[in-house]
Tab-separated table of C-alpha atoms in Angstrom:
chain	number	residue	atom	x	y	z
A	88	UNK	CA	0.000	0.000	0.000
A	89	UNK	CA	2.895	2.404	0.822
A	90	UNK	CA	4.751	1.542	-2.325
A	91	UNK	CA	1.065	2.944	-4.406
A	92	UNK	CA	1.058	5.623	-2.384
A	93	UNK	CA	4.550	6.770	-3.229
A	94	UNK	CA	3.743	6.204	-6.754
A	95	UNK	CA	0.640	7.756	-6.668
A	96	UNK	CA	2.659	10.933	-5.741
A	97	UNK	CA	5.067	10.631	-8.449
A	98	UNK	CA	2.526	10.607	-10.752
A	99	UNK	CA	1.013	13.995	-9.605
A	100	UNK	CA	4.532	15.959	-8.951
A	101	UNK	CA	5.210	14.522	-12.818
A	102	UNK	CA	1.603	15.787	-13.750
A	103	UNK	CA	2.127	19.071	-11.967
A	104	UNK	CA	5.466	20.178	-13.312
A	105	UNK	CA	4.033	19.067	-17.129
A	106	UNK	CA	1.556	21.861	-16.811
A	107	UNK	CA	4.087	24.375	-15.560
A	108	UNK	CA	5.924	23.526	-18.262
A	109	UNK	CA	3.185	23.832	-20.679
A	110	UNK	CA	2.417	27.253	-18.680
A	111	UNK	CA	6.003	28.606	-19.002
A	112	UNK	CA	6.100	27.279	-23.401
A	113	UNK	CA	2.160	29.089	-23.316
A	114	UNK	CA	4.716	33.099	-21.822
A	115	UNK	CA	4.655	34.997	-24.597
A	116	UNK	CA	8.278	36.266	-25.023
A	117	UNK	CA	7.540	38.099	-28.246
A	118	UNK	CA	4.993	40.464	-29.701
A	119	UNK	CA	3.864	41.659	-33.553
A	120	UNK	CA	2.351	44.761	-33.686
A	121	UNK	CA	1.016	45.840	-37.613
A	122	UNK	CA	0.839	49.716	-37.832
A	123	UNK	CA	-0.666	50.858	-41.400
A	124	UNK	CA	-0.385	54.780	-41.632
A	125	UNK	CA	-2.324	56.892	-43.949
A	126	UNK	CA	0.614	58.507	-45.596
A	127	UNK	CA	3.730	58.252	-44.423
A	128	UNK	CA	4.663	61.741	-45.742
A	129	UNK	CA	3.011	63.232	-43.604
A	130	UNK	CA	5.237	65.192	-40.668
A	131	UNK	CA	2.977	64.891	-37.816
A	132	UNK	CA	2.675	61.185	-38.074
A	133	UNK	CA	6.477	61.017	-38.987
A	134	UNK	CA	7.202	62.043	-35.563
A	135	UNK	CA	4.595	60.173	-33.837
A	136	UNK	CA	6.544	56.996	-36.147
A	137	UNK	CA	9.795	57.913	-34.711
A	138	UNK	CA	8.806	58.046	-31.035
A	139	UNK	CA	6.905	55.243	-31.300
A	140	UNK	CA	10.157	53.054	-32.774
A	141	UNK	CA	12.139	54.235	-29.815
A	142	UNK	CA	9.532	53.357	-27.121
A	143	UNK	CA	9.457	49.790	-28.504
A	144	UNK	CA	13.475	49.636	-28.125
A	145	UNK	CA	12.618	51.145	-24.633
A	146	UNK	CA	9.340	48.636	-24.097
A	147	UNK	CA	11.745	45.701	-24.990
A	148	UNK	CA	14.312	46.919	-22.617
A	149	UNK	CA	11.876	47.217	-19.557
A	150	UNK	CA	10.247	43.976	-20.335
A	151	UNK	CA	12.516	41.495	-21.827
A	152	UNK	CA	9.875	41.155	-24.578
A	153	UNK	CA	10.832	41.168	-28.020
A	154	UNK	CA	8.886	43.677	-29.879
A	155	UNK	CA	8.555	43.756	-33.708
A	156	UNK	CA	6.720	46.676	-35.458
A	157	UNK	CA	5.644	45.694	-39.320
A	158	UNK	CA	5.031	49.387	-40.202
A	159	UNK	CA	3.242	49.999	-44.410
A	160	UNK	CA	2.493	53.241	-45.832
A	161	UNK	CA	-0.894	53.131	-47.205
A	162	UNK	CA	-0.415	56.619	-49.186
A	163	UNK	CA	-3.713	58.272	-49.130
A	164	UNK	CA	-5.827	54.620	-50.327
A	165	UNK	CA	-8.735	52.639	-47.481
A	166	UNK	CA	-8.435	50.300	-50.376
A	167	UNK	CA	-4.726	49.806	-49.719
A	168	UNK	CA	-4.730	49.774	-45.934
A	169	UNK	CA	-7.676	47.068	-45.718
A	170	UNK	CA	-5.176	45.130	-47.844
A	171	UNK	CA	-2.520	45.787	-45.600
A	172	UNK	CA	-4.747	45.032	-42.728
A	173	UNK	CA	-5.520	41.702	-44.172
A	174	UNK	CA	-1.861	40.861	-44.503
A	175	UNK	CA	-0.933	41.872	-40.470
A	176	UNK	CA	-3.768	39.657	-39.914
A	177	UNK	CA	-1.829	36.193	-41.995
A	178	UNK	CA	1.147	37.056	-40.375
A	179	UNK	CA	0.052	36.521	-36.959
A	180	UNK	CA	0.384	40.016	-35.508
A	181	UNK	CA	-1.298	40.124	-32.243
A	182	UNK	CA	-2.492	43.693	-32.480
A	183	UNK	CA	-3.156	46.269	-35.095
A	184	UNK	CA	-2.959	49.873	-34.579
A	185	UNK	CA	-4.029	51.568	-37.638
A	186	UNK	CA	-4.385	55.641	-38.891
A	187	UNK	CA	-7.266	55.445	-41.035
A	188	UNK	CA	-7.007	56.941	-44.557
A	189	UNK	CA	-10.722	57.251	-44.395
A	190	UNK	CA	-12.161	57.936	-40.469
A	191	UNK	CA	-16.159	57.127	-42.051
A	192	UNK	CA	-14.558	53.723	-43.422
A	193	UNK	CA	-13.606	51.892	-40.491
A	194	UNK	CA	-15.835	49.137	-40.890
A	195	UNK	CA	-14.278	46.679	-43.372
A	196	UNK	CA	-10.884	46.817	-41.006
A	197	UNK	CA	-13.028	46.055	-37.792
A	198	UNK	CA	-14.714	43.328	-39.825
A	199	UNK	CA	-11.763	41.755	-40.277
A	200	UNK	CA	-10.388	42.381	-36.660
A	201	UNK	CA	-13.264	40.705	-35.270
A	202	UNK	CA	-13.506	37.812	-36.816
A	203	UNK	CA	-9.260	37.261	-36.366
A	204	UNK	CA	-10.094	38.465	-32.586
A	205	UNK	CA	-7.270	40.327	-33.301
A	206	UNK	CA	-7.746	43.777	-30.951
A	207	UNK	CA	-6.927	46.957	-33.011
A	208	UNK	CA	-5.751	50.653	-31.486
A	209	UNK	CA	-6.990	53.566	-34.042
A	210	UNK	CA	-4.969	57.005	-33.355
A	211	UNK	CA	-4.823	60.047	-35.075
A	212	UNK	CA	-7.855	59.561	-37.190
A	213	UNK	CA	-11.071	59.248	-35.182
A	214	UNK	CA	-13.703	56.749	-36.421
A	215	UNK	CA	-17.204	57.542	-36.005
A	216	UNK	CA	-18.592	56.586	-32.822
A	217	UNK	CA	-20.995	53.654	-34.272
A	218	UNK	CA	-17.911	51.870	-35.241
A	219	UNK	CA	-16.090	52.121	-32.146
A	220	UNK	CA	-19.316	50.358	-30.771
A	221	UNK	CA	-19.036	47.360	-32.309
A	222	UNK	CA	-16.666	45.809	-30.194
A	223	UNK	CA	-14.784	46.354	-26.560
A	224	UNK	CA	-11.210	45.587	-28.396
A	225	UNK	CA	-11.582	49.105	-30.327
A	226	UNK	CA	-9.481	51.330	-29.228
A	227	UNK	CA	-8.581	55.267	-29.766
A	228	UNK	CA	-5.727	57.480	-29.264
A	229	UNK	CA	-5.697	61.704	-30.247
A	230	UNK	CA	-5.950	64.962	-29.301
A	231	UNK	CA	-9.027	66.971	-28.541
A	232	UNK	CA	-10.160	68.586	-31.480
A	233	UNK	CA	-11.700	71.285	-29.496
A	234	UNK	CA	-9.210	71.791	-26.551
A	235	UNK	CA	-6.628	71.661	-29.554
A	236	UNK	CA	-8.991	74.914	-31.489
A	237	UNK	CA	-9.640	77.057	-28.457
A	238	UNK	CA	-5.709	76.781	-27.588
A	239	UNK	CA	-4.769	77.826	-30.779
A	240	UNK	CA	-7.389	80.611	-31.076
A	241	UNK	CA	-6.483	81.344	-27.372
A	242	UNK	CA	-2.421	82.581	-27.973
A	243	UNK	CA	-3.627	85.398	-30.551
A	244	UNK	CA	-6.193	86.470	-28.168
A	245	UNK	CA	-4.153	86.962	-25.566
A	246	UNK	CA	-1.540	88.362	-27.885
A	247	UNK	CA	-4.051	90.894	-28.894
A	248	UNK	CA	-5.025	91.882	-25.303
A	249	UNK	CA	-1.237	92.244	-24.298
A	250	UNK	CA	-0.099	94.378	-27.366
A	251	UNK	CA	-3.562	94.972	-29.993
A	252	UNK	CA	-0.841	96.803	-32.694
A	253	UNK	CA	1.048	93.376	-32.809
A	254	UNK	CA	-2.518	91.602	-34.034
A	255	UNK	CA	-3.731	94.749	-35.862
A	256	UNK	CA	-0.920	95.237	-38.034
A	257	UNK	CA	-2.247	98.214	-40.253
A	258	UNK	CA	-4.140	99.671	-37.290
A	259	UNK	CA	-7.747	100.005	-39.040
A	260	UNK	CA	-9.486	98.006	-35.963
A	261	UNK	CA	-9.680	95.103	-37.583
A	262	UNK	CA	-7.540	91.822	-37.773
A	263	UNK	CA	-8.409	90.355	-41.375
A	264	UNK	CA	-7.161	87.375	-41.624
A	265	UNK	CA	-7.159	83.937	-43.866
A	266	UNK	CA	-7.874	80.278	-43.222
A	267	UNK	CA	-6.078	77.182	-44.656
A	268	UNK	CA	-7.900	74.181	-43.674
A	269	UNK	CA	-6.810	70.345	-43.664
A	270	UNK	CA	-9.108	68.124	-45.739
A	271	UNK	CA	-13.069	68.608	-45.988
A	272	UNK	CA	-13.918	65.398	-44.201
A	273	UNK	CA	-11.653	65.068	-41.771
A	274	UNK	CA	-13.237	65.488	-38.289
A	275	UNK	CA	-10.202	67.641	-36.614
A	276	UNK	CA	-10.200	70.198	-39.509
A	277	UNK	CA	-13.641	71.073	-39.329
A	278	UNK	CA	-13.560	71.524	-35.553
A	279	UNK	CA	-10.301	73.219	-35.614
A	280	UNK	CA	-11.484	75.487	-37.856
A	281	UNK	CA	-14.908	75.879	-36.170
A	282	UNK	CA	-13.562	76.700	-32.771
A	283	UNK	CA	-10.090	78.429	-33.643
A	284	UNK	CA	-12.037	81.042	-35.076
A	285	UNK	CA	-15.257	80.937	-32.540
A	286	UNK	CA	-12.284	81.654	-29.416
A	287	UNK	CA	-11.294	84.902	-31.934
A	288	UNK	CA	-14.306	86.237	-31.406
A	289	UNK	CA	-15.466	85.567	-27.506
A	290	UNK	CA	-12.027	86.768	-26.734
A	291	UNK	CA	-12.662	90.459	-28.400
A	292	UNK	CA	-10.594	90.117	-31.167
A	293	UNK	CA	-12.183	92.063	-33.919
A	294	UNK	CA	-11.753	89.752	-37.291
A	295	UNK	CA	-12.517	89.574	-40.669
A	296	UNK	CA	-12.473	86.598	-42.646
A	297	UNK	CA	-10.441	87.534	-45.739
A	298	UNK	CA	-10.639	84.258	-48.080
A	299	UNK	CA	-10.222	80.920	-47.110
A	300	UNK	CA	-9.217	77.221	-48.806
A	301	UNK	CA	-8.527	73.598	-48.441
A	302	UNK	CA	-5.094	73.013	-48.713
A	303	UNK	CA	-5.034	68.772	-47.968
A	304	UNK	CA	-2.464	69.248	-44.832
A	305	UNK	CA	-0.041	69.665	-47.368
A	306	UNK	CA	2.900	72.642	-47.336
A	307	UNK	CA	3.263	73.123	-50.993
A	308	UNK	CA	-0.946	73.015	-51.264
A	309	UNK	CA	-1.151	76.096	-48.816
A	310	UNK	CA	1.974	77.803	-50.041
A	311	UNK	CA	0.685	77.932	-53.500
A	312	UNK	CA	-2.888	79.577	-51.779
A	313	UNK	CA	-1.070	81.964	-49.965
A	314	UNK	CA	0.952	82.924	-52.820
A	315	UNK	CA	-3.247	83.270	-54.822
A	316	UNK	CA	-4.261	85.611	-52.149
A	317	UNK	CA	-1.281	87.700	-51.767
A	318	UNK	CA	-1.380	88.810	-54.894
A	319	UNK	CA	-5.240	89.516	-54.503
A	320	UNK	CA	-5.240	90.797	-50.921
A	321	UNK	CA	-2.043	91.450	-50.026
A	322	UNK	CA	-2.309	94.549	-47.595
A	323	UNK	CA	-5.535	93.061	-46.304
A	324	UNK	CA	-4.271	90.195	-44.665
A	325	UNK	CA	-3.030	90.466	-40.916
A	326	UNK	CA	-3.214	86.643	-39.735
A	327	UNK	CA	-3.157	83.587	-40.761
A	328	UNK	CA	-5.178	81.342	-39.147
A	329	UNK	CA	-3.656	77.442	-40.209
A	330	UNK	CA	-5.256	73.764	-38.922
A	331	UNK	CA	-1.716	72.297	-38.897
A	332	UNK	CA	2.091	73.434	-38.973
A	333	UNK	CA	2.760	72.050	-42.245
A	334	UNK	CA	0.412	74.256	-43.790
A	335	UNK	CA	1.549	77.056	-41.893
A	336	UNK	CA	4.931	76.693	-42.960
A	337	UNK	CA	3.567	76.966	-46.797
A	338	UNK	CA	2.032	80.295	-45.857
A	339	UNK	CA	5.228	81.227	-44.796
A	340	UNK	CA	7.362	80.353	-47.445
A	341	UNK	CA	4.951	82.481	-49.833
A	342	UNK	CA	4.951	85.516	-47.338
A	343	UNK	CA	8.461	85.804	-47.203
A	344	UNK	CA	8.970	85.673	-51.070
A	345	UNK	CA	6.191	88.614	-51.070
A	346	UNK	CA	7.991	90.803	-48.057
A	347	UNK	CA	5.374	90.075	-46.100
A	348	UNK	CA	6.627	88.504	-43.320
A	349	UNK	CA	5.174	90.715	-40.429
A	350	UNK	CA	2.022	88.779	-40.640
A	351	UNK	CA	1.110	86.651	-37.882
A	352	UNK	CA	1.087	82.863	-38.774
A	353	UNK	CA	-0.627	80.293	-36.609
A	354	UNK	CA	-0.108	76.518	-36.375
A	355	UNK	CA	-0.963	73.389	-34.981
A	356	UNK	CA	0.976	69.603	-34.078
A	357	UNK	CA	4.136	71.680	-33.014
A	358	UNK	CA	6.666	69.099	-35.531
A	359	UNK	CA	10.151	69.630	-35.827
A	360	UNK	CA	9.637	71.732	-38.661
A	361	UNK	CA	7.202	73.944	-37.086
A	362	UNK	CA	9.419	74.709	-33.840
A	363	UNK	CA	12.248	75.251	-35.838
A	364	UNK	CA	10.002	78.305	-37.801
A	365	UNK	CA	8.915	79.521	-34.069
A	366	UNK	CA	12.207	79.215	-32.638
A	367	UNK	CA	13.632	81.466	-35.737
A	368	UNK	CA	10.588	83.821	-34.753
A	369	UNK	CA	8.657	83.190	-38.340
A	370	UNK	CA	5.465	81.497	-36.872
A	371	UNK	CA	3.917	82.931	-33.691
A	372	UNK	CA	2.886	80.153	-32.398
A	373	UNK	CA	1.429	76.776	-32.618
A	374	UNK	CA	0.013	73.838	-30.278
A	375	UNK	CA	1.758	71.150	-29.632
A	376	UNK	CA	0.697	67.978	-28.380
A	377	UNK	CA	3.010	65.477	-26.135
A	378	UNK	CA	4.274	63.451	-28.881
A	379	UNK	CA	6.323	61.419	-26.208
A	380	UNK	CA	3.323	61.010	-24.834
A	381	UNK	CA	0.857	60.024	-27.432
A	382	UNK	CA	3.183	57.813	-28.881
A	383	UNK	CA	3.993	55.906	-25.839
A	384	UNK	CA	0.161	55.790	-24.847
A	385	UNK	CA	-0.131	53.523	-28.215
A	386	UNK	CA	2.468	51.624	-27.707
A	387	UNK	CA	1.586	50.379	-24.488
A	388	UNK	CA	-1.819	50.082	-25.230
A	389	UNK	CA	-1.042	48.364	-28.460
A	390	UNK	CA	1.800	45.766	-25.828
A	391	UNK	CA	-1.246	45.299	-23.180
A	392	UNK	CA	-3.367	43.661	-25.576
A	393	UNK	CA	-1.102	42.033	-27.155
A	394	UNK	CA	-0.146	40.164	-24.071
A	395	UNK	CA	-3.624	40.089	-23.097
A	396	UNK	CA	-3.040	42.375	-20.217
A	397	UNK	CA	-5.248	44.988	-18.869
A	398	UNK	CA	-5.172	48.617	-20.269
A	399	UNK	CA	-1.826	50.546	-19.050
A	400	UNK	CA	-2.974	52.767	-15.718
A	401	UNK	CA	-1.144	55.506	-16.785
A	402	UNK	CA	-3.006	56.126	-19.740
A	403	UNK	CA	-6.739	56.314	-18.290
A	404	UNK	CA	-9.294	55.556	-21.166
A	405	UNK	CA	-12.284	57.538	-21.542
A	406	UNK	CA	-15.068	55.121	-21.349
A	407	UNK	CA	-13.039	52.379	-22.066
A	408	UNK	CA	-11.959	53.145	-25.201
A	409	UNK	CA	-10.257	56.908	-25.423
A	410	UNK	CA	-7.316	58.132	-24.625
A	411	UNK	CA	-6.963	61.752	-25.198
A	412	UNK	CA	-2.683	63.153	-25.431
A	413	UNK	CA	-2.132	66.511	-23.492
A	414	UNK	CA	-1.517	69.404	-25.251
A	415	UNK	CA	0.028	72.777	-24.840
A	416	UNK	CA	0.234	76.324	-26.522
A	417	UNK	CA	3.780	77.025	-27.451
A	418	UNK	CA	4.229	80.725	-28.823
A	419	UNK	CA	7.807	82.660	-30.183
A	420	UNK	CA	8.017	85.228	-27.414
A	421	UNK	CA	7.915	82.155	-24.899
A	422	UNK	CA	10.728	80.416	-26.720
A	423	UNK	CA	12.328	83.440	-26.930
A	424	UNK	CA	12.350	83.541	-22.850
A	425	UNK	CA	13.823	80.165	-22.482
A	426	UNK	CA	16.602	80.572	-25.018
């Protein structure tokens, strides 16, 4: 009886230690994360690219995990990115984190997410909220639109309460000024231009809309405007008023071949590009959000499910799903201080 006991045990200690073993094969020890960008010229999301390389050096560092980022350009085609989507999907990544080409398209990219069960992180790019419904392994990462607008509309007002002749160049009384805006359907231009302009005017600064055009994000779009309306309104125009620094910097290049480089030029993403114009005094200012930040939130959202690991703490999601990056106004005569 003693000799089945003793045999009975060294059947359980060898059962035991087989499913420790299976639990220790079953670590994972190495994660594929697919990242399909909507252009890949595009500065803001260049700099969110290169953060978001180094916190995965960093991430594998910290947690002895091997991290391996399959990043495609999907250059301005949903048709492209589903594709590319479908091809994360074969190779086994374990989460997707995608900036949509088309925000009011989402649905072909979740269809496929679900049905892999492969959880997917959108940033940059909001989809609409009926998508983001669908499932609880939707996630989103950005900036708010709004807080972004009032910021931006916020450093000319109080540049115009502090010195009114630095706003009102040609001191008529009013600040006429011109608009480049980012595409027509994307949800952060139209809201950036909504409330940009709606913080001009509850913070007393007397403005009048001059022209105004879509100019696709793009610097060479907006430079070639600004060159149109110089040439139309050229001692009309006081400020320009521009939904992302890339665009600002195109107004600038075609003030400065005019002369005309005491107009006030407005921004927003604060990229490398764009603090290098505020820091050389050409843009006034622009708002920047915490690209260390937002890029890290993504990346350790995108590692958590990937390991199947609860949401990051540091990163507290709206509702489950949102997480919105600080931001902050950054403006020349500031820089100008710290230098």
């Amino acid at each position: 009886m003693r000799g089945r006991k003793i045999l009975l045990l060294c059947a359980v200690c060898m059962a035991l230690s087989g499913c420790q073993g299976a639990q220790k094969e079953e670590e994972k020890t190495s994660i594929r994360i697919g990242i399909s960008l909507y252009r890949g010229d595009d500065t803001f999301i260049n700099n969110i690219r290169s953060v978001l390389e180094e916190r995965a050096k960093e991430y594998e560092r910290e947690n002895g995990i091997k991290v391996t980022l399959d990043i495609q350009d999907a250059k301005g085609s949903q048709n492209t990115q589903n594709n590319q989507v479908e091809r994360f999907i074969s190779l086994g990544c374990d989460v997707l984190c995608v900036n949509l080409v088309d925000r009011m398209d989402a649905s072909v990219i979740i269809d496929k997410a679900m049905t892999a069960g492969v959880p997917v992180v959108f940033f940059n790019r909001q989809p609409v909220e009926e998508d983001m419904n669908r499932w609880d392994q939707l996630y989103y990462i950005g900036v708010d639109a709004k807080e972004t607008a009032v910021l931006q509309g916020q450093m000319v007002v109080d540049l115009y309460t502090d010195r009114p002749e630095a706003v009102d160049i040609n001191g008529d009384g009013v600040v006429g000024y011109v608009l480049l805006e980012g595409e027509s359907s994307h949800q952060d231009s139209l809201i950036r231009t909504e409330w940009s302009i709606q913080t001009l005017k509850d913070g007393g600064v007397p403005i009048e809309k001059i022209t105004g055009g879509i100019a696709n994000w793009e610097r060479s779009q907006a430079s070639a405007l600004m060159e149109q309306w110089l040439a139309a309104y050229k001692n009309d125009i006081e400020l320009v008023v521009s939904n992302n620094d890339d665009m600002a910097l195109g107004a600038i290049d075609a003030l400065e071949r005019a002369g005309a480089v005491e107009v006030n030029v407005v921004g927003i993403d604060g990229t490398t590009p764009g603090l290098e114009a505020l820091e050389n005094g050409k843009m006034l200012g622009t708002v920047s959000a915490n690209k260390e930040v937002y890029a890290s939130a993504i990346l350790e959202l995108a590692a958590s499910c990937a390991m199947g690991q609860k949401p990051p703490q540091e990163y507290p999601l709206t509702d489950g799903a949102y997480y919105w990056a600080p931001q902050e106004i950054l403006v020349y005569e500031d820089i100008e201080e710290n230098q």
